[in-house]
Coordinates of C-alpha atoms in Angstrom, one line a residue:
X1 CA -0.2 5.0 -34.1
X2 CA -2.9 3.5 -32.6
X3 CA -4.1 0.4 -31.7
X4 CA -7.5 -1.6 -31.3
X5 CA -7.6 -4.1 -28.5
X6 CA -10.4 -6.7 -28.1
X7 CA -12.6 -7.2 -24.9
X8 CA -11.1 -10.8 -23.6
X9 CA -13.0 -13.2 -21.6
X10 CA -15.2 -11.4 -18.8
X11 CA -13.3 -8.6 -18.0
X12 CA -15.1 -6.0 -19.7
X13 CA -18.4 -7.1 -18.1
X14 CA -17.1 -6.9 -14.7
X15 CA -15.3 -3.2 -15.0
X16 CA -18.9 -2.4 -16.5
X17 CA -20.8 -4.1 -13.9
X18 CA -18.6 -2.7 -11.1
X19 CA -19.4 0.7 -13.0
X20 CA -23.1 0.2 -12.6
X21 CA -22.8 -1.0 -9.0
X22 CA -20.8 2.3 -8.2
X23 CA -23.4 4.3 -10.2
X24 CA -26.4 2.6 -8.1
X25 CA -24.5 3.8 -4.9
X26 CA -24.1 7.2 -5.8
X27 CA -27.9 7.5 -6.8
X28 CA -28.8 5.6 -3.3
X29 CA -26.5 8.7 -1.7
X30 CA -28.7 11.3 -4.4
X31 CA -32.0 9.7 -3.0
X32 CA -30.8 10.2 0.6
X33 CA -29.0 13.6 -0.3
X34 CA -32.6 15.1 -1.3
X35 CA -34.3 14.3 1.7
X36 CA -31.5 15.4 3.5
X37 CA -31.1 18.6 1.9
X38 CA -34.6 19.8 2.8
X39 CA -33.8 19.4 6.4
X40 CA -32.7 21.5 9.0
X41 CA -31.1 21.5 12.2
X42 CA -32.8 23.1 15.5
X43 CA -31.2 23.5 18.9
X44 CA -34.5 23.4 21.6
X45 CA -38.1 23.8 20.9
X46 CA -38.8 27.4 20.9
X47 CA -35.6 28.0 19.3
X48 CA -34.9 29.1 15.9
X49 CA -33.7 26.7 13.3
X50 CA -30.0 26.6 12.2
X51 CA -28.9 25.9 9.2
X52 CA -26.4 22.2 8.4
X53 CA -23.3 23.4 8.2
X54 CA -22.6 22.1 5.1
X55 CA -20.7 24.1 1.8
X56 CA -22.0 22.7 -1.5
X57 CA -19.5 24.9 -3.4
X58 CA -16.7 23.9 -1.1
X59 CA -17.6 20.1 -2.6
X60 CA -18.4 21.2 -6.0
X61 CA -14.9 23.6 -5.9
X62 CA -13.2 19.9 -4.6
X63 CA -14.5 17.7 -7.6
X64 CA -13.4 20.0 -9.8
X65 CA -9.4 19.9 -8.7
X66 CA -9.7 16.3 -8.0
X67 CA -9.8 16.1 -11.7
X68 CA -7.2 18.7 -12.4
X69 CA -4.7 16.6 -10.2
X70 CA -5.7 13.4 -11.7
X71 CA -5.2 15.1 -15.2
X72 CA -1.9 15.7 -13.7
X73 CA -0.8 12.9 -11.8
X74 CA -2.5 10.0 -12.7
X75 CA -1.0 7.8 -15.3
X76 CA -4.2 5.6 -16.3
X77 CA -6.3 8.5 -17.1
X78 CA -5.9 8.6 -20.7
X79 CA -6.3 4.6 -21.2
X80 CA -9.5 5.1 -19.5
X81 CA -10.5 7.6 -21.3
X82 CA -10.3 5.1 -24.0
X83 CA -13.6 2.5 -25.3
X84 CA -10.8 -0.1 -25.0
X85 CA -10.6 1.1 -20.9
X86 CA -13.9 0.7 -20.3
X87 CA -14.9 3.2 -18.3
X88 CA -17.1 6.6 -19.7
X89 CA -15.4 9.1 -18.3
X90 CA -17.7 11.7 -19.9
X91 CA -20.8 9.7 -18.6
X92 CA -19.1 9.1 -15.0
X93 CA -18.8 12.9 -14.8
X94 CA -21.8 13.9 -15.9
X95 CA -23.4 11.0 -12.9
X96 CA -20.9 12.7 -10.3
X97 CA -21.9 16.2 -11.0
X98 CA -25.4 16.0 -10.5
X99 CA -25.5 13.5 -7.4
X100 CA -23.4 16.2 -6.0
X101 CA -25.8 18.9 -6.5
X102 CA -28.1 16.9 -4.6
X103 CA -26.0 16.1 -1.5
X104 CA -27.3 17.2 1.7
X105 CA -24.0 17.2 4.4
X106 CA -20.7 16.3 4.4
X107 CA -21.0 12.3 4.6
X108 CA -23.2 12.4 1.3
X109 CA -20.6 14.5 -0.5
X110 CA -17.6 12.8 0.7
X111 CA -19.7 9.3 -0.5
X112 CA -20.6 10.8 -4.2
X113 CA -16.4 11.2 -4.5
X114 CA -15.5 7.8 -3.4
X115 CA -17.9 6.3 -6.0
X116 CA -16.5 8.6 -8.2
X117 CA -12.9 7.3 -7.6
X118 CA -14.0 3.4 -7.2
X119 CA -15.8 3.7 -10.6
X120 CA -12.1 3.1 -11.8
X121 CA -11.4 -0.3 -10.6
X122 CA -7.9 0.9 -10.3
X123 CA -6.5 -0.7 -7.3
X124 CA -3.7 1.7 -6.9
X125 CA -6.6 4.4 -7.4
X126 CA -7.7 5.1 -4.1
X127 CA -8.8 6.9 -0.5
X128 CA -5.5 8.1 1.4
X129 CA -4.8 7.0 4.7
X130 CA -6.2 10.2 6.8
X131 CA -2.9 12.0 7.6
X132 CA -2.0 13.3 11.7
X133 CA -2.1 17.3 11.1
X134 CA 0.1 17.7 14.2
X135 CA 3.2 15.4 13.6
X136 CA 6.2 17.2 12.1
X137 CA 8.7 14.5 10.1
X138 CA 12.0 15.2 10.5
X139 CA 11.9 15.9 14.3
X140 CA 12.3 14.4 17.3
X141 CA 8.9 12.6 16.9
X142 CA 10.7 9.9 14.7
X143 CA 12.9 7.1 17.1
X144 CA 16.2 6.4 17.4
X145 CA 17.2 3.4 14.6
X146 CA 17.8 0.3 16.3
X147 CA 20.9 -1.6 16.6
X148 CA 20.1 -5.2 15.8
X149 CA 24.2 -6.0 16.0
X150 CA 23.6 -8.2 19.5
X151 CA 20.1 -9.2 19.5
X152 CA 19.2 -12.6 19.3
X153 CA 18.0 -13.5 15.5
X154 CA 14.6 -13.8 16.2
X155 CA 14.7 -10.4 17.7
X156 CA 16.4 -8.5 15.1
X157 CA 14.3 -10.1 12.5
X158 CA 11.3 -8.3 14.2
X159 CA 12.9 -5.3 14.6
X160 CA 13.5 -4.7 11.0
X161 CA 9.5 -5.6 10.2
X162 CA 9.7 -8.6 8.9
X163 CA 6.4 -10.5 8.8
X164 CA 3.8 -12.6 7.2
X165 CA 1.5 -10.5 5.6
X166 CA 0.5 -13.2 2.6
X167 CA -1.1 -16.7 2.8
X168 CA 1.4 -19.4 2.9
X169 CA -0.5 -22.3 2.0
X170 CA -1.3 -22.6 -1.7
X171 CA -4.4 -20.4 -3.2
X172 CA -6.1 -24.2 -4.0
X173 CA -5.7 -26.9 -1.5
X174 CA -3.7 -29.2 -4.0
X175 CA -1.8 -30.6 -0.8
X176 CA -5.0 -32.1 0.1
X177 CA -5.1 -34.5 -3.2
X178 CA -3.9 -38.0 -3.5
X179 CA -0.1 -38.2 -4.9
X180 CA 1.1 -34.8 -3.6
X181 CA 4.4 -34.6 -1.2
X182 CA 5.5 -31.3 0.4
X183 CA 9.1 -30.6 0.6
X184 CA 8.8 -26.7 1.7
X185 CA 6.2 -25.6 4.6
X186 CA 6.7 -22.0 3.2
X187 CA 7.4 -20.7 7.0
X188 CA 10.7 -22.5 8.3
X189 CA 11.8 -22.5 4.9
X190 CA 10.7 -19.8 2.5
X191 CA 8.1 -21.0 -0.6
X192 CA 5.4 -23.6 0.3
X193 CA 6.6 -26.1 -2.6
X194 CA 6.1 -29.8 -3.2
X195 CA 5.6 -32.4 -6.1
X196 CA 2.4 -34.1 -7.2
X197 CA 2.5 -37.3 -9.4
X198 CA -0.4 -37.9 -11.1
X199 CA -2.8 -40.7 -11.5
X200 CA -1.1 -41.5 -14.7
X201 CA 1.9 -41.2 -13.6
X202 CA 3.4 -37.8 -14.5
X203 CA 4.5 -35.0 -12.1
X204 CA 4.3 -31.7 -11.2
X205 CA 6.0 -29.0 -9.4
X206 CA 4.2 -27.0 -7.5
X207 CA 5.6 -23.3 -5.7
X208 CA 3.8 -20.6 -4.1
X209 CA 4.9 -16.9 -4.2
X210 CA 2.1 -15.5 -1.6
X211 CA 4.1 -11.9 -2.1
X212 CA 6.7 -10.6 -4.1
X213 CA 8.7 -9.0 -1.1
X214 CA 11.5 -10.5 0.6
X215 CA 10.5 -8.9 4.4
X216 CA 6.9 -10.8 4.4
X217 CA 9.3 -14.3 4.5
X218 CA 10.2 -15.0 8.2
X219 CA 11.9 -17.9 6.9
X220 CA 14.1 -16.1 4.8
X221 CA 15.2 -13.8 7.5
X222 CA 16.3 -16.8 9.4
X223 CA 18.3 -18.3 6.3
X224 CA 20.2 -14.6 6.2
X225 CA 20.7 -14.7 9.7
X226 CA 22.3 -17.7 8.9
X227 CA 24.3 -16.8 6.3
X228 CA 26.0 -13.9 7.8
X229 CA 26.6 -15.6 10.9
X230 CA 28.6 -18.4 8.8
X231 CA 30.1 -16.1 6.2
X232 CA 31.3 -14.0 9.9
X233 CA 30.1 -10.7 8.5
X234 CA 28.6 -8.4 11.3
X235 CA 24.8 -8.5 11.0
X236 CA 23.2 -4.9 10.8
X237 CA 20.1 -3.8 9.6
X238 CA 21.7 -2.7 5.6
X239 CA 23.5 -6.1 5.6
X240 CA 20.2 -8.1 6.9
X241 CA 17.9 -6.5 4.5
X242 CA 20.5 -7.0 1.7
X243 CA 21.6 -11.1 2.7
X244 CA 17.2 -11.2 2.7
X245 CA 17.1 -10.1 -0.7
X246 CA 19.9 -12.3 -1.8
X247 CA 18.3 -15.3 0.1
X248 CA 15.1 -14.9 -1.8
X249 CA 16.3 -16.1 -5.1
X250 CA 18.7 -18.3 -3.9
X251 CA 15.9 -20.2 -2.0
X252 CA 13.4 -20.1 -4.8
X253 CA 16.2 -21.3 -6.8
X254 CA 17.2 -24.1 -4.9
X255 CA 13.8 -25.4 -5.5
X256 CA 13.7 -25.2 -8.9
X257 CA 17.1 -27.1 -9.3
X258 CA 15.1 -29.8 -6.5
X259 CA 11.9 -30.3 -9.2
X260 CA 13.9 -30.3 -12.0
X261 CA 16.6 -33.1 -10.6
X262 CA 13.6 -35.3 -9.7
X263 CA 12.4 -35.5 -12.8
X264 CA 9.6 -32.6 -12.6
X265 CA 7.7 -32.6 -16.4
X266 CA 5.7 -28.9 -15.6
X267 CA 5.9 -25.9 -13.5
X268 CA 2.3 -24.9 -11.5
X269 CA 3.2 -21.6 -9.9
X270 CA 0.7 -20.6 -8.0
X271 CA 0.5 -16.1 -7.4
X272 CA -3.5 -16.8 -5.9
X273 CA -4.0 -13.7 -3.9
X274 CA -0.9 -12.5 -4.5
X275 CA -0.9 -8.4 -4.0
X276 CA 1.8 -7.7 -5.7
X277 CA 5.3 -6.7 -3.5
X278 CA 8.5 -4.7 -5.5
X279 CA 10.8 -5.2 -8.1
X280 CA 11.2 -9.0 -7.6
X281 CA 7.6 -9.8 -9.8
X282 CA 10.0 -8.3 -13.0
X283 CA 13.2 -10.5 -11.7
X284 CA 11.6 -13.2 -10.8
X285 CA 10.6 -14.2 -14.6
X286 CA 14.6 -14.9 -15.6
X287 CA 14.5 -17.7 -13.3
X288 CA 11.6 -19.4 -15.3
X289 CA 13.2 -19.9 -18.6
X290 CA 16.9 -20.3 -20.6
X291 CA 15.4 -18.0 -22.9
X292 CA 15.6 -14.0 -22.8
X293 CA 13.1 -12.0 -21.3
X294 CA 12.1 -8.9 -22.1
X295 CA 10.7 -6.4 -19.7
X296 CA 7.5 -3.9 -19.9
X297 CA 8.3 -0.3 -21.7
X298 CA 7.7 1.9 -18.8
X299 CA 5.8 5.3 -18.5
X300 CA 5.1 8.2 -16.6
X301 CA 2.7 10.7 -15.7
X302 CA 4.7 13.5 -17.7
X303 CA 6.1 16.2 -15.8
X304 CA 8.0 16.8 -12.1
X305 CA 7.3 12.9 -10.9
X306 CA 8.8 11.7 -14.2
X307 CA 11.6 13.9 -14.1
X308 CA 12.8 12.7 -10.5
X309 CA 12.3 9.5 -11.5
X310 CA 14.7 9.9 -14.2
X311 CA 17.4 12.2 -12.1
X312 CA 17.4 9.7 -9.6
X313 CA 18.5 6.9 -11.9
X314 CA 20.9 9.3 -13.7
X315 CA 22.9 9.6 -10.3
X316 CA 23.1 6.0 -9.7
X317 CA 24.2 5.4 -13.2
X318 CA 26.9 8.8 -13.1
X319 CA 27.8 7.3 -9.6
X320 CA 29.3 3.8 -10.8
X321 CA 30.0 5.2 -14.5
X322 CA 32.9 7.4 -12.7
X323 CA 34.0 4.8 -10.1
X324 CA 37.3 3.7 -10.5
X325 CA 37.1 0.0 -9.8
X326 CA 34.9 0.1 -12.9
X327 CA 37.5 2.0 -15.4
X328 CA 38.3 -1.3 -17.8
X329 CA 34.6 -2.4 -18.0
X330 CA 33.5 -3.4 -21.3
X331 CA 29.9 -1.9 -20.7
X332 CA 30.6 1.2 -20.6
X333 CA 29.4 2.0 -23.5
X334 CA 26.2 0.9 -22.7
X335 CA 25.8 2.8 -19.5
X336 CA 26.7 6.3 -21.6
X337 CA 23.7 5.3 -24.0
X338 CA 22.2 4.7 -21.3
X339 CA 22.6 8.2 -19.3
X340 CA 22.3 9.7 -22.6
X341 CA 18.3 8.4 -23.0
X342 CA 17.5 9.2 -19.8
X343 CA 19.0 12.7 -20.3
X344 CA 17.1 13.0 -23.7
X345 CA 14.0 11.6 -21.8
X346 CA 14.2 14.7 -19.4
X347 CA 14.7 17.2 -21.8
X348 CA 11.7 16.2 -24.1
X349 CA 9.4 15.8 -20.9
X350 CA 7.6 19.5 -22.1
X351 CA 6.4 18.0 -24.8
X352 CA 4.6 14.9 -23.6
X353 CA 3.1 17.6 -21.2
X354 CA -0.3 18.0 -22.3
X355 CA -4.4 19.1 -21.2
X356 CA -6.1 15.9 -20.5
X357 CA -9.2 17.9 -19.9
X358 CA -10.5 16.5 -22.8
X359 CA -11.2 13.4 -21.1
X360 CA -14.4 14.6 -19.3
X361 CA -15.9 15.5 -22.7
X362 CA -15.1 12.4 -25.0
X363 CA -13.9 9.2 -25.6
X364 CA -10.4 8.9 -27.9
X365 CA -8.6 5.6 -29.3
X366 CA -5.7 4.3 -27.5
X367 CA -2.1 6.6 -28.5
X368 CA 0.2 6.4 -25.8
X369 CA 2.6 8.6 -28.3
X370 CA -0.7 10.5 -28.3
X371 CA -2.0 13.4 -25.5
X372 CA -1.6 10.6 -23.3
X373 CA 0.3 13.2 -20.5
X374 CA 2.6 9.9 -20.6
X375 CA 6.6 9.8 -20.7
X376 CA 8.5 6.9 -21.4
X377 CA 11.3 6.4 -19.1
X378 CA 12.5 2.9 -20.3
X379 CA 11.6 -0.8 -19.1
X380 CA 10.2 -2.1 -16.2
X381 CA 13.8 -3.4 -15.4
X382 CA 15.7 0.0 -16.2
X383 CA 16.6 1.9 -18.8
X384 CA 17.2 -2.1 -20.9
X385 CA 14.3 -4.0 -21.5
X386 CA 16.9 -7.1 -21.9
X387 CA 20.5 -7.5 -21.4
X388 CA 23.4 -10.8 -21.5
X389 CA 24.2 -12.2 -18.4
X390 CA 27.4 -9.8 -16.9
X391 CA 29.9 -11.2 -14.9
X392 CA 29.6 -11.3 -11.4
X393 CA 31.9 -8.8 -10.5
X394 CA 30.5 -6.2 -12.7
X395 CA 26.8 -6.8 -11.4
X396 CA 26.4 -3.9 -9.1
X397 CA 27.5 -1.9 -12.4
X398 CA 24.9 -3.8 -15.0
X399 CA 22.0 -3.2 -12.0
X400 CA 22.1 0.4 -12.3
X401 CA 20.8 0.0 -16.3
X402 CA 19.1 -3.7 -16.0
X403 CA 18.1 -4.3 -13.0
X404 CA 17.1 -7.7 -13.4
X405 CA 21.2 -7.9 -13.7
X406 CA 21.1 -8.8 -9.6
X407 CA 19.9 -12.4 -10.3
X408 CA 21.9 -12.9 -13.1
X409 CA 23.3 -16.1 -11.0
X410 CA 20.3 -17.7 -11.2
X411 CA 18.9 -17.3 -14.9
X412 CA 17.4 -20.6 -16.0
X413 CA 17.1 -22.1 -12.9
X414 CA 13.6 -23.4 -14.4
X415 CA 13.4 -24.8 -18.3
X416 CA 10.7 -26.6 -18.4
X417 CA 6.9 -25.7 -19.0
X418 CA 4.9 -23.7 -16.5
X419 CA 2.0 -22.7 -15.8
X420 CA 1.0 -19.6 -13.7
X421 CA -2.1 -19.9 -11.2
X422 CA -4.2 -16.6 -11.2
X423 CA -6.9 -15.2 -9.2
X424 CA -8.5 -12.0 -8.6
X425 CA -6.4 -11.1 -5.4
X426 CA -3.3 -10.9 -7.9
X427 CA -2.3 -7.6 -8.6
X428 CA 0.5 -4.9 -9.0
X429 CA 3.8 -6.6 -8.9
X430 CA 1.8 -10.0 -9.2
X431 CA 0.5 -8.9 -11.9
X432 CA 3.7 -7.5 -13.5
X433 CA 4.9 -11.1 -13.0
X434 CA 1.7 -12.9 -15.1
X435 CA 2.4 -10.3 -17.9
X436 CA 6.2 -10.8 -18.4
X437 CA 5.7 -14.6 -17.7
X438 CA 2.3 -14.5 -20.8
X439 CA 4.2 -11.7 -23.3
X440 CA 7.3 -13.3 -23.6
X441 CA 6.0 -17.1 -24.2
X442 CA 7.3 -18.3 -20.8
X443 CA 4.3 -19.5 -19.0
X444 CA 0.5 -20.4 -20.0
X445 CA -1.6 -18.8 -17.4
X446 CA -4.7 -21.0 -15.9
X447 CA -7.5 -19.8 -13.1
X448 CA -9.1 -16.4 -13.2
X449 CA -8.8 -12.6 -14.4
X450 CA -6.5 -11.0 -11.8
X451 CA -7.3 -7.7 -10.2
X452 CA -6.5 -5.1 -12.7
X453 CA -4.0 -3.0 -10.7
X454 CA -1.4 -2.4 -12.6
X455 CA 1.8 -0.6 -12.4
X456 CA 1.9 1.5 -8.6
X457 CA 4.2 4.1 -7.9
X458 CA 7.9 4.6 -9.0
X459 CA 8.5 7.8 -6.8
X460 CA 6.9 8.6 -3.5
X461 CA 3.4 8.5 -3.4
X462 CA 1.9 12.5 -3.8
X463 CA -1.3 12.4 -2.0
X464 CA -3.7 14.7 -3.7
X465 CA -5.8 16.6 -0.8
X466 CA -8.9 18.4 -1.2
X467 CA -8.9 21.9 -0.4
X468 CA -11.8 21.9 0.9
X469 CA -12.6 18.6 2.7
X470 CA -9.7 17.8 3.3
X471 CA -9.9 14.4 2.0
X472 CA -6.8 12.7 0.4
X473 CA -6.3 10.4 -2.7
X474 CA -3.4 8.5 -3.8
X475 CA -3.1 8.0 -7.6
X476 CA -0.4 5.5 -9.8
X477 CA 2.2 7.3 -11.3
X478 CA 3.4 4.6 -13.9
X479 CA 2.0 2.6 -16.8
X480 CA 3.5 -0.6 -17.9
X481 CA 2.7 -1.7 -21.3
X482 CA 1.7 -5.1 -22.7
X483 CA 2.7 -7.1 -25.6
X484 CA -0.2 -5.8 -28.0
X485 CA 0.7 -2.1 -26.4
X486 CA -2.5 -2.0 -23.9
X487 CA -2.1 -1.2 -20.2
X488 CA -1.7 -3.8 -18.2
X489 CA -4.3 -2.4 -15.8
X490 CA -6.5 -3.9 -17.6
X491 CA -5.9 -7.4 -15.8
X492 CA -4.8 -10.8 -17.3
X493 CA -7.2 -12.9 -18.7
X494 CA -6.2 -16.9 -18.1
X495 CA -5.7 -19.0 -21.2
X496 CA -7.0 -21.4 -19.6
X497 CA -9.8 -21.1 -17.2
X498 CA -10.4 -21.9 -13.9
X499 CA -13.9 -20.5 -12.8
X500 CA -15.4 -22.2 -9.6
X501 CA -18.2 -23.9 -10.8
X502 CA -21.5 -24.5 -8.7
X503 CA -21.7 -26.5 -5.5
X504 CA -17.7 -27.1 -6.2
X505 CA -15.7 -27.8 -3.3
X506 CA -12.3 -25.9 -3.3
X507 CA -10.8 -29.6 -2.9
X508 CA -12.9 -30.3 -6.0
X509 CA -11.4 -27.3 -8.0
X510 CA -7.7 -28.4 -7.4
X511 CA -8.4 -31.4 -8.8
X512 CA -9.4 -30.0 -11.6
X513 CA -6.5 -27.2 -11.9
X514 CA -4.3 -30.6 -12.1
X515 CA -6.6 -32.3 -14.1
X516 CA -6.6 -29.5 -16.5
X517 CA -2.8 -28.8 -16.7
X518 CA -2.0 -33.0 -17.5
X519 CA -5.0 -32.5 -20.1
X520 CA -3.1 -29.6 -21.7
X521 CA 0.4 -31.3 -21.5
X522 CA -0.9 -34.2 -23.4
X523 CA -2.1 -31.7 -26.2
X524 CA 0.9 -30.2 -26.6
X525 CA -0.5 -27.3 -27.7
X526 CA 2.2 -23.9 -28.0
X527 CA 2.6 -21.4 -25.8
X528 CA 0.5 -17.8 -26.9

């Protein structure tokens, strides 16, 4: 069945513009690629002329199984190759094709393919990290692991790579206005996070999440440090990371009980710039709300990747299902279904297998069901979109088929109204986090259409190299869907707007985000 979704708010005229921009650049690279290719290259005067070394074909013969491999491996071709995904694939090829035939050297030819590739606006769509020939993994090239047991916290926080990658402060400068009062910097503690009350009174809460990965919080290291050095458990690198994780929610938690004790009327969370992270954007939503939530359906790129995907959660879920400890659990059954979806999801994975090839020649209607190449391997939290809370002792168990099971503990932290604060630096995980909060009625998003990334990679990323050039792309191998069945790489368009308006001071904007949320309170208007 298929399904017709409407262009929302600006969205479609930016992926076009940014389609136009990238088509303007590969013509600028045509224009120099013709004068180029009429040139040659001479040693001395006297001496005879020597031909570029450059291999048309070679580029040509690269183009062509860059597409095979994305028909293969990436899991956004076929919404692209939709008029809802706004991008012509058939035009795009045709464009690529002939500025290729015109390139004159190397640096021409390697341009025409990087237009080709940033014509997606795919954020997880993009130019590999040039890769050292020489080094051999799995040798004595990689260190030793280091012992963290009797360094000093600061230390061993370091030595496990945690760091600030994110901005703390908030993506508006609301702590800036009149009435606001910070209770969390955001780096001794984790979350920048305060309380604003309004000219007329009211108040809001105000959080940042500047990432949605626990090792990017110095403060949170601290606060595990802490905690294992109090609960007199030995402090290794497993048990760090792990009391990090833990630490996360129980921080952002204990802020949410703080807003809602002092008499907090709405939410602002505030995801500006926020790249994305891991699992935690999904997770993070059951704090938000009393209510359940309902994860993503997840798919695949159909084929190997999928299948791995699927094994791998097959042997977590076998590993537990057979424990012991677990023998009188009541959700037993529910693992078995489980295992057994998973298992039937593997053995149907031919059949989603199909040519994509197509997509270079026309433009179909959205079918996911359809020769999408897609699988669907469950939810974004597992193979249960939604489950009851479990009791504690049976979480580890629950987490292997609901992942989301790990913060059970701290489900409706949150119950009031909120509001999510977008940008276009929010993406992946980030963006994961808008859609779950929008879809499922939790939040009203305000601000600006995020960055369209997406859903990243559930297996290790498989570089797809050139054999010619040599050059190396890295392509998404998942697809989370949205309410109205679209791709969420499409970005999230705010229901309220937020656009920076001429001459406006960024002061001036936060104002107005507050100004704009206490307007919308007061209509009382219902969630989406």
């Amino acid at each position: 069945m298929s399904i017709s979704v409407s262009p929302q708010g600006n969205w479609p005229k930016a992926r076009q513009l940014f389609f136009s921009l990238a088509f303007i650049c590969a013509n600028f690279s045509v224009f120099s690629a013709a004068h180029a290719a009429t040139s040659t290259v001479t040693t001395s005067p006297g001496a005879a002329p020597l031909a570029a070394a450059f291999d048309l074909k070679g580029w040509q013969a690269d183009y062509v199984f860059l597409k095979q491999q994305l028909q293969k491996q990436y899991a956004n071709l076929a919404w692209f190759a939709t008029p809802q995904g706004k991008v012509n694939l058939p035009q795009l090829d045709l464009y690529t094709q002939k500025a290729l035939a015109l390139a004159g050297n190397d640096e021409q030819a390697r341009a025409v393919l990087r237009n080709f590739i940033d014509a997606f606006h795919d954020g997880h769509l993009r130019l590999a990290a040039r890769q050292d020939s020489t080094a051999k993994p799995g040798t004595d090239n990689e260190p030793a692991v280091v012992a963290i047991d009797n360094m000093s916290m600061e230390n061993a926080c370091a030595a496990i790579g945690v760091g600030s990658t994110g901005r703390v402060q908030f993506s508006l400068p609301v702590e800036s206005l009149p009435g606001f009062s910070l209770f969390s910097d955001g780096v001794a503690q984790a979350f920048r996070a305060g309380i604003m009350t309004t000219e007329k009174g009211g108040k809001l809460g105000i959080l940042r999440i500047p990432r949605f990965r626990e090792i990017e919080n110095p403060g949170l290291c601290s606060y595990a440090w802490n905690a294992l050095v109090a609960a007199r458990q030995p402090v290794n690198v497993r048990k760090l990371k792990n009391a990090m994780a833990d630490a996360w929610f129980d921080v952002l938690a204990s802020h949410l009980a703080r807003m809602k004790n002092t008499g907090v009327q709405a939410l602002i969370v505030d995801v500006g710039g926020n790249g994305g992270g891991n699992d935690f954007g999904d997770w993070t939503a059951r704090l938000l709300t009393a209510a359940p939530v309902r994860s993503a359906p997840l798919l695949m790129a159909a084929g190997p990747i999928a299948h791995a995907y699927l094994e791998e959660e097959l042997r977590g879920m076998r590993k537990v299902h057979d424990d012991p400890a677990y023998a009188k659990t009541t959700q037993r059954a529910g693992m078995q279904a489980a295992m057994a979806t998973f298992e039937k999801a593997q053995a149907d994975m031919s059949t989603r297998s199909c040519d994509l090839s197509w997509v270079w020649q026309e433009q179909r209607p959205w079918q996911a069901e359809g020769c999408s190449n897609l699988a669907r391997v469950g939810f974004a939290s597992g193979p249960y979109a939604y489950l009851p809370v479990t009791p504690e002792t049976e979480t580890d168990y629950a987490g292997h088929m609901y992942w989301p099971a790990n913060v059970d503990k701290y489900r409706g932290s949150w119950t009031g109204l909120v509001y999510v604060l977008t940008d276009r630096g929010v993406g992946s995980a980030a963006e994961a986090f808008v859609a779950i909060m929008k879809d499922n009625g939790v939040a009203k998003t305000i601000g600006t259409v995020t960055a369209g990334s997406g859903c990243g990679n559930m297996q290790a990323i498989r570089p797809i190299t050139l054999p010619h050039s040599k050059l190396s792309f890295q392509a998404p191998d998942c697809v989370r869907l949205r309410k109205d069945g679209s791709d969420e790489v499409m970005a999230n368009i705010p229901d309220i707007s937020l656009e920076p308006l001429p001459g406006e001071s960024d002061r001036a904007r936060a104002a107005r985000l507050i100004h704009n949320v206490e307007q919308d309170l007061a209509s009382a208007r219902p969630l989406p």
